[in-house]
Coordinates of C-alpha atoms and ligand atoms in Angstrom, one line a residue:
M1 CA 0.0 0.0 0.0
Y2 CA 2.8 2.3 1.0
T3 CA 4.6 1.7 -2.3
K4 CA 1.5 2.5 -4.3
I5 CA 1.6 6.1 -3.1
Y6 CA 4.7 7.4 -1.5
L7 CA 7.6 5.7 -3.1
R8 CA 9.0 3.0 -5.4
L9 CA 12.7 2.1 -5.0
E10 CA 15.2 0.2 -7.0
P11 CA 15.9 -3.4 -5.8
L12 CA 19.5 -2.8 -4.7
G13 CA 20.0 -6.4 -3.4
L14 CA 19.1 -7.9 -6.7
E15 CA 21.4 -5.5 -8.5
L16 CA 24.3 -6.5 -6.3
I17 CA 23.6 -10.2 -6.9
A18 CA 23.3 -9.6 -10.6
A19 CA 26.6 -7.9 -10.7
A20 CA 28.3 -10.9 -9.0
V21 CA 26.6 -13.2 -11.5
R22 CA 27.8 -11.1 -14.4
R23 CA 31.3 -10.9 -13.0
A24 CA 31.4 -14.7 -13.0
G25 CA 30.8 -14.8 -16.7
H26 CA 27.1 -15.5 -16.8
Q27 CA 24.4 -13.5 -18.7
V28 CA 21.8 -11.9 -16.5
Q29 CA 18.6 -9.9 -16.8
L30 CA 16.5 -8.2 -14.1
V31 CA 12.8 -7.8 -14.0
D32 CA 11.5 -5.6 -11.2
L33 CA 7.9 -6.5 -10.5
Q34 CA 7.4 -3.3 -8.6
A35 CA 7.8 -1.5 -11.9
E36 CA 6.9 -4.2 -14.4
T37 CA 4.0 -6.7 -14.8
H38 CA 3.7 -10.5 -14.6
K39 CA 3.2 -10.4 -18.3
D40 CA 6.6 -8.7 -18.8
Y41 CA 8.1 -11.5 -16.7
V42 CA 6.4 -14.3 -18.7
R43 CA 7.4 -12.6 -22.0
L44 CA 11.0 -12.5 -20.8
I45 CA 11.3 -16.1 -19.7
D46 CA 9.5 -17.4 -22.8
H47 CA 11.7 -15.4 -25.1
W48 CA 15.0 -15.7 -23.3
R49 CA 14.5 -19.1 -21.6
P50 CA 17.0 -18.7 -18.8
D51 CA 18.7 -21.7 -17.1
V52 CA 18.0 -20.2 -13.7
V53 CA 15.4 -17.9 -12.3
A54 CA 16.1 -16.3 -8.9
F55 CA 13.4 -14.4 -7.0
S56 CA 14.0 -11.8 -4.3
C57 CA 11.7 -12.2 -1.3
N58 CA 12.5 -9.4 1.1
Y59 CA 8.9 -8.9 2.2
L60 CA 6.8 -11.6 3.8
A61 CA 3.7 -10.1 2.1
N62 CA 5.1 -11.2 -1.3
V63 CA 5.4 -14.9 -0.4
P64 CA 2.2 -16.0 -2.2
E65 CA 3.1 -14.0 -5.4
I66 CA 6.5 -15.6 -5.5
V67 CA 5.3 -19.1 -4.9
D68 CA 2.7 -18.7 -7.7
L69 CA 5.3 -17.3 -10.1
A70 CA 7.7 -20.2 -9.3
K71 CA 4.9 -22.6 -10.1
L72 CA 4.1 -20.8 -13.3
T73 CA 7.8 -20.9 -14.3
R74 CA 8.0 -24.6 -13.5
A75 CA 4.9 -25.4 -15.6
R76 CA 6.3 -23.5 -18.6
W77 CA 9.9 -24.4 -18.4
P78 CA 10.4 -27.6 -16.3
E79 CA 14.2 -27.6 -16.8
T80 CA 14.7 -24.1 -15.4
F81 CA 16.2 -24.1 -11.9
V82 CA 14.2 -21.9 -9.6
L83 CA 15.6 -20.4 -6.4
V84 CA 14.4 -17.8 -3.9
G85 CA 16.5 -15.6 -1.6
G86 CA 16.1 -12.4 0.4
H87 CA 15.3 -11.2 3.9
S88 CA 12.0 -12.9 4.5
A89 CA 12.9 -16.0 2.5
S90 CA 15.8 -16.5 4.9
F91 CA 13.4 -16.7 7.9
T92 CA 10.8 -18.9 6.2
A93 CA 12.9 -21.1 3.9
Q94 CA 11.3 -24.5 4.8
E95 CA 7.8 -23.3 4.5
L96 CA 8.5 -21.6 1.1
L97 CA 9.8 -24.9 -0.3
E98 CA 6.7 -26.7 1.1
H99 CA 4.2 -24.2 -0.4
A100 CA 5.9 -24.5 -3.8
G101 CA 5.7 -28.4 -3.7
G102 CA 8.8 -28.8 -5.8
A103 CA 8.5 -25.7 -8.0
I104 CA 11.2 -24.0 -5.9
D105 CA 14.5 -25.9 -6.1
C106 CA 16.2 -24.1 -3.3
V107 CA 16.1 -21.2 -0.9
V108 CA 19.2 -19.2 -0.3
K109 CA 19.6 -17.7 3.2
G110 CA 21.7 -14.6 3.9
E111 CA 23.6 -12.4 1.6
G112 CA 23.2 -13.4 -2.0
E113 CA 26.5 -12.1 -3.3
A114 CA 28.3 -14.7 -1.1
S115 CA 26.5 -17.7 -2.3
I116 CA 25.1 -17.1 -5.8
V117 CA 28.3 -17.9 -7.8
P118 CA 29.1 -21.3 -6.0
L119 CA 25.4 -22.1 -6.4
L120 CA 25.4 -21.5 -10.1
E121 CA 28.6 -23.6 -10.4
A122 CA 26.8 -26.5 -8.6
I123 CA 23.6 -26.1 -10.8
E124 CA 25.7 -26.2 -13.9
H125 CA 28.1 -29.0 -13.1
D126 CA 26.7 -31.1 -10.2
R127 CA 23.1 -30.7 -9.1
R128 CA 23.8 -33.0 -6.1
A129 CA 26.3 -30.4 -4.8
V130 CA 23.5 -27.7 -4.6
A131 CA 22.5 -28.7 -1.1
K132 CA 26.1 -28.4 0.1
V133 CA 26.5 -24.7 -0.8
A134 CA 26.6 -22.4 2.2
G135 CA 23.2 -20.9 3.0
V136 CA 21.3 -23.2 0.7
V137 CA 18.1 -25.0 1.8
T138 CA 16.4 -27.7 -0.3
L139 CA 13.6 -30.1 0.5
D140 CA 16.3 -32.8 1.0
G141 CA 18.4 -30.8 3.4
E142 CA 20.4 -27.8 4.3
G143 CA 24.0 -26.7 3.4
P144 CA 26.5 -25.2 5.9
P145 CA 25.5 -21.8 7.5
P146 CA 25.5 -18.8 5.2
R147 CA 28.7 -16.8 4.9
L148 CA 29.1 -13.0 5.4
V149 CA 30.5 -11.0 2.5
D150 CA 34.1 -10.4 3.5
N151 CA 34.4 -6.9 2.3
L152 CA 31.5 -4.6 1.2
D153 CA 34.0 -2.7 -1.0
D154 CA 34.1 -5.7 -3.4
L155 CA 30.5 -5.1 -4.3
M156 CA 29.0 -2.7 -6.9
P157 CA 25.4 -2.8 -8.0
A158 CA 24.5 -3.5 -11.7
R159 CA 22.3 -0.4 -11.9
D160 CA 22.4 -0.5 -15.7
L161 CA 20.3 -3.7 -15.7
L162 CA 17.0 -2.1 -14.7
R163 CA 14.9 -1.2 -17.7
H164 CA 12.8 1.5 -16.0
R165 CA 15.0 3.6 -13.9
R166 CA 12.7 6.7 -14.2
R167 CA 10.0 4.8 -12.3
Y168 CA 11.9 5.0 -9.0
F169 CA 11.0 7.9 -6.7
L170 CA 10.6 8.8 -3.1
G171 CA 8.2 11.7 -2.5
T172 CA 9.6 14.8 -4.2
L173 CA 12.9 13.0 -4.9
D174 CA 11.7 12.0 -8.4
P175 CA 13.7 10.2 -9.9
C176 CA 15.6 8.6 -7.0
A177 CA 18.3 6.0 -6.8
S178 CA 19.4 3.9 -3.7
I179 CA 22.8 3.5 -2.1
E180 CA 24.3 1.5 0.7
F181 CA 27.0 3.0 3.0
A182 CA 26.7 0.4 5.8
R183 CA 25.1 -3.0 6.3
G184 CA 23.5 -4.4 9.5
C185 CA 22.5 -2.8 12.7
P186 CA 24.2 -3.0 16.2
W187 CA 21.0 -2.4 18.1
D188 CA 18.6 -5.2 18.9
C189 CA 15.0 -4.0 18.9
S190 CA 12.5 -6.7 19.7
F191 CA 10.1 -6.0 16.8
C192 CA 12.8 -5.8 14.1
S193 CA 14.7 -8.5 12.1
A194 CA 17.3 -6.2 10.6
W195 CA 19.8 -7.2 13.3
T196 CA 18.8 -10.8 13.5
F197 CA 19.4 -11.3 9.8
Y198 CA 22.9 -9.9 10.0
G199 CA 23.9 -11.5 13.3
R200 CA 24.0 -8.1 14.9
S201 CA 27.0 -7.2 12.8
Y202 CA 27.7 -3.8 11.3
R203 CA 29.9 -3.4 8.3
V204 CA 30.8 -0.2 6.4
V205 CA 31.6 0.7 2.9
S206 CA 34.9 2.7 2.5
P207 CA 34.4 6.4 1.6
E208 CA 36.3 5.8 -1.6
R209 CA 34.1 3.0 -2.7
A210 CA 30.9 4.9 -1.6
V211 CA 31.9 7.9 -3.7
E212 CA 32.8 5.8 -6.7
D213 CA 29.3 4.2 -6.5
L214 CA 27.6 7.6 -6.0
A215 CA 29.5 9.1 -8.9
S216 CA 27.9 6.4 -11.2
V217 CA 24.4 7.4 -10.1
K218 CA 22.6 9.5 -12.7
E219 CA 19.4 10.3 -10.6
S220 CA 19.3 13.6 -8.7
G221 CA 17.7 12.0 -5.6
V222 CA 19.4 9.4 -3.5
F223 CA 17.9 7.1 -0.8
I224 CA 20.6 6.0 1.7
V225 CA 19.2 2.5 2.6
D226 CA 21.3 2.0 5.8
D227 CA 19.1 0.9 8.7
V228 CA 20.5 3.6 10.9
A229 CA 22.4 6.3 9.0
F230 CA 25.7 7.6 10.4
V231 CA 25.9 5.4 13.5
Q232 CA 29.5 6.6 13.7
A233 CA 30.2 10.3 13.0
K234 CA 33.7 9.7 11.6
H235 CA 32.4 7.5 8.8
G236 CA 29.6 9.9 7.9
F237 CA 32.1 12.8 7.8
E238 CA 34.6 10.9 5.6
I239 CA 32.0 10.0 3.1
G240 CA 30.6 13.5 3.1
E241 CA 34.1 15.0 2.6
A242 CA 34.9 12.7 -0.2
I243 CA 31.5 13.7 -1.9
A244 CA 32.3 17.4 -1.4
R245 CA 35.8 16.9 -2.9
R246 CA 34.3 15.2 -6.0
G247 CA 31.8 18.0 -6.3
I248 CA 28.8 15.7 -6.4
R249 CA 25.4 17.4 -5.8
K250 CA 22.4 15.3 -5.0
Q251 CA 19.4 15.5 -2.8
Y252 CA 19.4 12.8 -0.1
Y253 CA 16.9 10.9 2.1
L254 CA 18.1 8.9 5.1
E255 CA 16.7 7.0 8.1
T256 CA 18.2 7.2 11.6
R257 CA 17.5 7.0 15.3
G258 CA 16.7 10.0 17.4
D259 CA 19.6 9.3 19.8
V260 CA 22.1 8.9 17.0
L261 CA 21.0 12.2 15.5
L262 CA 21.5 13.9 18.9
R263 CA 24.9 12.3 19.4
N264 CA 26.2 13.1 15.9
R265 CA 24.6 16.5 15.3
D266 CA 27.5 17.9 13.4
V267 CA 27.6 15.2 10.8
F268 CA 23.9 15.6 10.0
K269 CA 24.4 19.4 9.8
F270 CA 27.3 18.8 7.4
W271 CA 25.1 16.6 5.3
T272 CA 22.4 19.2 4.9
R273 CA 25.1 21.3 3.2
L274 CA 25.7 18.4 0.8
G275 CA 22.0 18.1 0.0
L276 CA 20.3 16.1 2.8
R277 CA 16.6 17.0 2.3
Y278 CA 14.6 14.3 4.1
M279 CA 15.1 12.3 7.2
F280 CA 13.0 9.5 8.6
L281 CA 13.4 9.2 12.4
G282 CA 12.5 6.0 14.1
L283 CA 10.7 7.1 17.2
E284 CA 7.9 4.5 17.2
A285 CA 5.9 6.4 19.8
I286 CA 5.5 9.9 21.1
D287 CA 4.2 9.2 24.5
E288 CA 5.9 7.6 27.6
E289 CA 3.8 4.4 27.5
G290 CA 4.5 3.7 23.8
L291 CA 8.2 4.5 24.2
R292 CA 8.5 2.1 27.2
K293 CA 7.0 -0.6 25.0
Y294 CA 9.1 -0.1 21.9
R295 CA 12.4 1.6 22.9
K296 CA 12.8 1.5 26.6
R297 CA 15.9 3.6 26.8
I298 CA 14.8 6.7 24.9
S299 CA 13.0 9.2 27.1
L300 CA 10.1 11.3 25.7
G301 CA 12.3 14.4 26.4
K302 CA 15.1 13.0 24.2
A303 CA 12.6 12.1 21.4
F304 CA 11.3 15.7 21.3
E305 CA 14.8 17.1 21.5
A306 CA 15.7 15.0 18.4
L307 CA 12.7 16.4 16.6
E308 CA 13.6 19.9 17.6
F309 CA 17.1 19.4 16.3
A310 CA 16.0 17.8 13.1
R311 CA 13.7 20.8 12.5
S312 CA 16.5 23.2 13.1
L313 CA 18.3 21.6 10.2
G314 CA 15.7 23.0 7.9
I315 CA 14.9 19.6 6.3
T316 CA 11.7 17.7 6.0
V317 CA 11.4 15.1 8.8
A318 CA 9.1 12.1 8.9
I319 CA 8.5 9.9 11.9
N320 CA 6.9 6.5 12.3
L321 CA 4.5 5.6 15.1
I322 CA 3.4 2.0 15.8
A323 CA -0.3 1.6 16.3
D324 CA -1.1 -1.4 18.4
P325 CA -4.2 -3.5 17.6
D326 CA -5.1 -3.0 21.2
W327 CA -5.7 0.7 20.7
D328 CA -9.2 2.0 21.4
R329 CA -10.9 5.1 19.9
D330 CA -9.5 7.4 22.7
R331 CA -6.0 6.3 22.1
F332 CA -6.3 7.0 18.3
G333 CA -7.8 10.4 19.2
V334 CA -4.8 11.3 21.5
V335 CA -2.3 10.3 18.8
R336 CA -4.2 12.3 16.2
R337 CA -4.1 15.4 18.4
L338 CA -0.4 14.9 19.3
C339 CA 0.5 14.5 15.7
M340 CA -1.3 17.6 14.6
E341 CA 0.7 19.6 17.1
I342 CA 4.0 18.7 15.4
P343 CA 5.0 19.8 11.9
E344 CA 6.6 16.5 11.0
I345 CA 5.2 14.0 8.5
V346 CA 3.8 11.2 10.7
N347 CA 3.6 7.6 9.3
I348 CA 1.6 5.1 11.2
S349 CA 2.3 1.4 10.9
V350 CA 0.6 -1.5 12.8
N351 CA 2.4 -3.6 15.3
T352 CA 3.0 -6.8 13.5
P353 CA 5.1 -9.8 14.8
Y354 CA 7.4 -11.1 12.0
P355 CA 9.3 -14.3 11.7
G356 CA 12.9 -13.6 12.6
T357 CA 12.0 -11.1 15.3
E358 CA 12.1 -11.6 19.0
T359 CA 8.4 -10.7 19.3
W360 CA 7.5 -13.5 17.0
H361 CA 8.5 -15.8 19.9
T362 CA 7.3 -13.6 22.8
E363 CA 4.0 -12.1 21.6
A364 CA 1.4 -13.8 23.8
R365 CA -1.6 -12.7 21.7
R366 CA -2.5 -15.2 19.0
I367 CA -2.2 -14.0 15.5
H368 CA -5.7 -14.1 13.9
T369 CA -4.6 -14.6 10.3
R370 CA -2.1 -16.8 8.5
D371 CA -2.4 -14.9 5.2
Y372 CA 1.1 -13.7 4.3
R373 CA -0.4 -10.8 2.3
L374 CA -1.6 -9.1 5.4
Y375 CA 1.8 -9.0 7.0
D376 CA 2.7 -5.5 5.5
I377 CA 2.4 -3.5 8.8
Q378 CA -0.6 -1.8 7.4
H379 CA -3.1 -4.5 8.3
A380 CA -3.9 -5.9 11.8
V381 CA -2.8 -9.5 12.2
L382 CA -3.2 -9.5 16.0
P383 CA -6.6 -9.4 17.6
T384 CA -8.0 -5.9 17.8
R385 CA -9.7 -4.4 20.9
L386 CA -12.1 -2.5 18.7
P387 CA -14.1 -4.6 16.2
L388 CA -11.9 -4.9 13.1
P389 CA -14.0 -2.5 10.9
E390 CA -13.8 0.2 13.7
F391 CA -10.1 -0.4 14.1
Y392 CA -9.6 0.3 10.4
D393 CA -11.9 3.3 10.5
E394 CA -9.8 4.8 13.2
L395 CA -6.5 3.9 11.7
I396 CA -7.3 5.3 8.3
R397 CA -8.9 8.4 9.7
T398 CA -5.7 9.0 11.6
Q399 CA -3.5 8.3 8.5
R400 CA -5.8 10.5 6.4
V401 CA -5.5 13.4 8.8
L402 CA -1.8 13.0 8.9
S403 CA -1.3 12.6 5.2
M404 CA -3.5 15.6 4.5
K405 CA -1.1 17.7 6.4
H406 CA 1.3 17.3 3.6
L407 CA -0.6 16.2 0.5
G408 CA -3.2 17.7 -1.7
W409 CA -3.6 21.3 -3.1
S410 CA -2.3 23.3 -0.2
A411 CA 0.9 21.3 -0.1
L412 CA 1.2 21.4 -3.9
R413 CA 1.2 25.2 -3.9
G414 CA 4.4 25.1 -1.9
L415 CA 5.8 22.5 -4.2
L416 CA 5.1 24.2 -7.5
T417 CA 8.7 24.9 -8.5
I418 CA 9.8 21.3 -7.8
V419 CA 6.8 19.9 -9.6
A420 CA 7.3 22.2 -12.6
G421 CA 10.9 21.0 -12.9
Q422 CA 9.9 17.4 -12.6
L423 CA 7.2 17.7 -15.3
A424 CA 9.7 19.5 -17.6
R425 CA 12.0 16.4 -17.3
G426 CA 9.0 14.1 -17.9
Q427 CA 9.0 12.8 -14.3
T428 CA 5.4 12.3 -13.1
N429 CA 5.7 9.7 -10.2
F430 CA 5.4 12.3 -7.5
V431 CA 2.7 14.4 -9.1
R432 CA 0.6 11.3 -9.6
S433 CA 1.0 10.2 -6.0
L434 CA -0.6 13.4 -4.6
W435 CA -4.2 12.3 -5.0
K436 CA -3.9 8.6 -4.6
F437 CA -4.5 8.4 -0.9
N438 CA -8.3 7.6 -0.9
Q439 CA -7.9 5.0 -3.7
V440 CA -5.4 3.0 -1.6
Y441 CA -6.3 3.7 2.0
D442 CA -9.9 2.7 2.4
P443 CA -11.3 0.7 5.4
A444 CA -13.6 -1.3 3.1
L445 CA -10.7 -2.4 1.0
M446 CA -8.7 -3.3 4.1
L447 CA -11.5 -5.5 5.4
A448 CA -12.0 -7.1 2.0
D449 CA -8.3 -8.0 2.1
H450 CA -9.1 -10.1 5.2
R451 CA -11.8 -12.0 3.3
R452 CA -9.7 -13.1 0.4
P453 CA -9.3 -16.9 0.1
V454 CA -5.9 -18.0 1.5
T455 CA -4.0 -20.5 -0.6
Y456 CA -0.8 -20.5 1.3
E457 CA -1.0 -20.5 5.1
M458 CA 1.8 -19.1 7.1
K459 CA 3.4 -21.4 9.7
L460 CA 2.2 -20.5 13.2
P461 CA 4.7 -19.0 15.7
P462 CA 6.3 -21.5 18.1
P463 CA 4.9 -21.8 21.7
V464 CA 5.3 -18.4 23.5
K465 CA 8.5 -17.9 25.5
A466 CA 9.3 -15.2 28.0
T467 CA 12.9 -14.8 26.7
V468 CA 14.5 -15.9 23.5
D469 CA 18.1 -17.1 22.8
P470 CA 19.2 -14.6 20.1
Q471 CA 21.6 -17.2 18.7
G472 CA 18.5 -19.1 17.5
L473 CA 17.2 -16.0 15.7
Y474 CA 20.3 -15.2 13.6
V475 CA 20.5 -15.9 9.9
L476 CA 24.2 -14.9 9.6
K477 CA 26.3 -16.1 12.4
A478 CA 27.1 -13.5 15.1
R479 CA 30.7 -12.6 15.6
G480 CA 30.1 -10.5 18.7
R481 CA 32.0 -7.2 19.1
S482 CA 34.5 -8.1 16.3
G483 CA 31.6 -8.2 13.8
R484 CA 30.8 -4.5 14.5
A485 CA 32.9 -1.9 12.7
I486 CA 32.4 0.8 15.3
D487 CA 34.8 2.4 17.8
D488 CA 34.6 1.6 21.5
A489 CA 32.8 4.8 22.4
T490 CA 30.1 4.0 19.8
E491 CA 29.8 0.4 21.0
Q492 CA 29.4 1.8 24.6
F493 CA 26.7 4.2 23.3
V494 CA 24.9 1.3 21.6
E495 CA 25.2 -0.7 24.8
T496 CA 23.4 2.0 26.8
T497 CA 20.6 2.6 24.2
R498 CA 19.7 -0.9 23.0
M499 CA 16.8 -2.8 24.3
G500 CA 19.2 -5.3 25.7
T501 CA 18.1 -8.8 24.8
S502 CA 20.9 -10.1 22.6
E503 CA 24.3 -10.9 24.1
Ligands
B12_601 C1 15.5 -0.2 1.8 C2 14.3 -0.8 2.5 C3 13.1 -0.6 2.0 C4 12.8 0.1 0.7 C5 12.8 -0.9 -0.4 C6 13.7 -0.7 -1.5 C7 13.6 -1.9 -2.4 N1 12.8 -1.7 -3.5 O1 14.2 -2.9 -2.2 C8 11.4 0.7 1.0 C9 11.5 2.0 1.7 C10 10.6 0.8 -0.2 C11 10.9 -0.3 2.0 C12 9.5 -0.5 2.1 C13 9.0 -1.4 3.0 N2 9.7 -2.1 4.0 CO1 11.6 -2.2 4.0 N3 13.5 -2.2 4.3 C14 14.5 -1.7 3.7 C15 15.8 -2.0 4.4 C16 16.1 -0.8 5.4 C17 17.0 -2.2 3.6 C18 16.9 -3.1 2.4 C19 18.0 -3.0 1.5 O2 17.9 -2.4 0.4 N4 19.2 -3.4 1.9 C20 20.4 -3.4 1.2 C21 20.3 -4.6 0.1 C22 21.7 -4.7 -0.5 O3 20.1 -5.8 0.8 P1 18.8 -6.7 0.6 O4 17.8 -6.1 -0.3 O5 18.3 -7.2 1.9 O6 19.4 -7.9 -0.3 C23 20.3 -8.8 0.3 C24 19.7 -10.0 0.9 O7 18.4 -9.9 1.4 C25 19.8 -11.1 -0.1 N5 18.8 -11.1 -1.2 C26 17.9 -10.3 -1.5 N6 17.2 -10.7 -2.6 C27 17.8 -11.9 -3.0 C28 17.5 -12.7 -4.1 C29 18.3 -13.9 -4.2 C30 18.0 -14.7 -5.4 C31 19.3 -14.2 -3.3 C32 20.1 -15.4 -3.5 C33 19.6 -13.3 -2.2 C34 18.8 -12.2 -2.1 O8 21.1 -10.7 -0.7 C35 21.1 -9.3 -0.9 C36 22.5 -8.8 -1.0 O9 23.2 -9.1 0.2 C37 15.4 -3.3 5.2 C38 16.1 -3.6 6.5 C39 17.3 -4.5 6.2 N7 18.4 -4.1 6.7 O10 17.2 -5.5 5.4 C40 13.9 -3.0 5.4 C41 12.9 -4.2 5.6 C42 13.3 -5.2 4.5 N8 11.6 -3.6 5.3 C43 10.6 -4.0 6.0 C44 9.3 -3.5 5.9 C45 8.3 -4.0 7.0 C46 8.9 -2.7 4.9 C47 7.5 -2.2 4.6 C48 6.4 -3.2 4.7 C49 7.3 -0.9 5.4 C50 6.0 -0.1 5.2 N9 6.1 1.1 5.7 O11 5.1 -0.4 4.5 C51 7.6 -1.7 3.1 C52 7.2 -2.8 2.1 C53 7.6 -2.5 0.7 C54 7.1 -3.5 -0.3 N10 7.7 -3.5 -1.5 O12 6.2 -4.3 -0.1 C55 11.1 -5.1 6.9 C56 10.8 -6.5 6.4 C57 9.7 -7.1 7.1 C58 9.4 -8.5 6.5 N11 9.9 -9.5 7.0 O13 8.6 -8.5 5.5 C59 12.6 -4.8 7.0 C60 13.5 -6.0 7.3 C61 12.8 -3.7 8.1 C62 12.7 -4.1 9.5 N12 13.3 -3.4 10.3 O14 12.0 -5.0 9.9 N13 11.9 -1.0 2.6
SF4_602 S1 17.7 0.5 15.5 FE1 16.2 -1.2 16.0 S2 14.5 -0.9 14.6 FE2 16.2 0.2 13.8 S3 17.2 -1.2 12.4 FE3 18.3 -1.4 14.3 S4 17.3 -3.1 15.4 FE4 15.9 -2.4 13.7

């Protein structure tokens, strides 16, 4: 739903894997089903008849679509080897294989760049060796644990392989490319799987390599995909200085934490001079009760101080709040009022336990749907206190109020120059997004989504536990302190601000 209105971004993970495949001497093509249709996909495989088809499954909500496409591929071209990788696939490998009933040959856990080339070797020369490749899961067994990419500097995305680069945008950053300066996250929030995927590691791209990649980007807008941007000020400064030396001018969007922003004020200030225009701050709540629930160690005072500072930078700031299915009408009302008092863009998502997170194991409330498609943090998958139709009424009323603060005619007046420039360049993604809200966010549509027949049922969470051993959550093996490329002072800072459940 979110991607129908506000943004559409390039599949950076697939571009990196495609680059590794190409470097190993194979031919490769990319179809991005965010920007192209199933028909385009079918046309490509029928015409080109690839030996291997690899799907990227970062989002749990996409599981049924991928299983269906795998089955379609198997039916048309039975000899083609079909594999799936990505964030969510790594946490649901076995069930994906079972749903596909043989149409998916293997699932690859972890970072694709590390395993794709040995896997292709095995597919080409010895199919029995497939199940022995690190990170590979088949119906017959599992290979050794997935490996971490040794050095992020060895990677460079194959940006040239996307056919519709003009379709990628993020709000007014239209067109917009994506870039990675660091991978992983040293924190350990209970509702998040970013840290469990990467074994709570944190690796950085060198400033030289970051700038080389950025220099190849043609788009004027750039989304920095790091989970928490500029965890370490030194790294942020070095990249920024290298960009300034190269004379690169772009407009940037990034996401970070309120406490990181306050700790590294100077680096964010410096980046506004380089073109930082939008910042997404993960606050999750703007009241004491909510903060206690989601981020115990950030006080309300600090959260507002972070907002105050972000405002002083003169950039557009968006924050995310997590609505709990337990909310009643009063609670929604309070949140609406609070949000109207602050000038920031407020995005509301719904508390959703995901496989791979700690809450998947600790959430005592039973999930009331096993439909993957509803796991998009916009739908309620936990029992709601209000009857479901009323919950959606309140949720969408709140989202509408918040979105109208920034969309529609009044906002457009302030954006006329930007829009005129975009239209002159033939970029229409942003303009078209301005009036789409009511088409997408509609309580009746959300309810209808719950009534769709379910072909693939998600595996239920295991029995509820009070505490979880993080080692059992990791996809990539944790290397402890040595896996985090941060200095001791930053490690100490993380230690005092994390939720504190991992090691
Ligand atoms: C950037 C990002 C986005 C971008 C997406 C850009 C894009 N088109 O890919 C935007 C902003 C659009 C986005 C949106 C959403 N996101 Co998001 N996003 C991320 C984020 C921060 C980084 C992803 C990224 O680009 N990483 C860098 C690249 C290089 O890594 P990668 O894509 O993961 O790919 C690597 C591996 O996954 C693997 N791999 C990937 N594909 C394949 C394929 C094969 C064949 C193989 C072998 C391997 C493989 O190898 C790759 C290279 O190492 C992750 C958090 C994280 N750290 O993973 C969350 C994350 C993936 N998002 C999440 C969520 C919840 C969402 C939203 C639902 C949020 C919303 N507000 O609605 C939407 C849904 C979007 C949708 N399409 O349905 C959750 C996923 C939850 C889940 N299990 O489904 C994550 C994990 C964040 C979190 N903290 O929980 N997101
Ligand atoms: S700070 Fe927390 S929510 Fe953000 S990416 Fe890291 S673990 Fe996830």
